[in-house]
Amino acid sequence: MFGMQAMSSSVAPLQESETFLGLLTTFSNPILGILVGLVFTCVLQSASAAVGILQAYLQYPL
């Protein structure tokens, strides 16, 4: 739960960022929007998997 709260609080400023919102809403071509969403999801999922593996590994002391 702490990790979810930390991630939520770290991206909270993006909700008010006009640049970030403009970047996400400027795609007139749906295929380009899908590709950007795919890349964004892959990056986030990869990072989440890496953190999950690291947390599971560090749960048990050496």
Coordinates of C-alpha atoms in Angstrom, one line a residue:
M1 CA 0.0 0.0 0.0
F2 CA 2.9 2.4 0.7
G3 CA 4.2 1.9 -2.8
M4 CA 0.9 2.7 -4.4
Q5 CA 0.6 5.8 -2.2
A6 CA 4.1 6.9 -3.1
M7 CA 3.6 6.4 -6.8
S8 CA 0.2 8.3 -6.7
S9 CA 1.7 11.3 -4.9
S10 CA 4.7 11.4 -7.2
V11 CA 2.5 11.8 -10.3
A12 CA -0.1 14.1 -8.8
P13 CA 1.5 17.3 -10.2
L14 CA 0.9 15.9 -13.7
Q15 CA -2.8 16.3 -13.3
E16 CA -2.4 20.1 -13.4
S17 CA 0.4 20.2 -16.0
E18 CA -1.0 21.8 -19.2
T19 CA 2.0 20.4 -21.1
F20 CA 1.4 16.8 -20.0
L21 CA -2.3 17.0 -20.7
G22 CA -1.7 18.6 -24.1
L23 CA 0.7 15.9 -25.0
L24 CA -1.8 13.2 -24.2
T25 CA -4.7 14.9 -26.1
T26 CA -3.0 16.2 -29.3
F27 CA -3.1 12.9 -31.2
S28 CA -5.5 13.3 -34.2
N29 CA -4.5 10.0 -35.6
P30 CA -5.9 7.1 -33.5
I31 CA -3.1 4.7 -34.5
L32 CA -0.5 7.1 -33.3
G33 CA -2.4 7.5 -30.0
I34 CA -2.6 3.7 -29.6
L35 CA 1.2 3.3 -30.3
V36 CA 2.1 6.0 -27.7
G37 CA -0.3 4.3 -25.2
L38 CA 1.3 1.0 -25.9
V39 CA 4.8 2.3 -25.4
F40 CA 3.7 4.1 -22.2
T41 CA 2.1 0.9 -20.9
C42 CA 5.2 -1.2 -21.7
V43 CA 7.5 1.2 -19.8
L44 CA 5.2 1.3 -16.8
Q45 CA 4.7 -2.5 -16.7
S46 CA 8.4 -3.2 -17.1
A47 CA 9.2 -0.8 -14.2
S48 CA 6.4 -2.4 -12.1
A49 CA 7.7 -5.9 -12.8
A50 CA 11.2 -4.9 -11.9
V51 CA 10.2 -3.3 -8.6
G52 CA 8.0 -6.3 -7.8
I53 CA 10.9 -8.7 -8.4
L54 CA 13.3 -6.6 -6.4
Q55 CA 10.8 -6.4 -3.5
A56 CA 10.3 -10.1 -3.5
Y57 CA 14.0 -10.7 -3.6
L58 CA 14.7 -8.3 -0.7
Q59 CA 11.9 -9.7 1.4
Y60 CA 14.1 -12.6 2.5
P61 CA 17.5 -11.6 4.0
L62 CA 20.6 -13.2 2.6

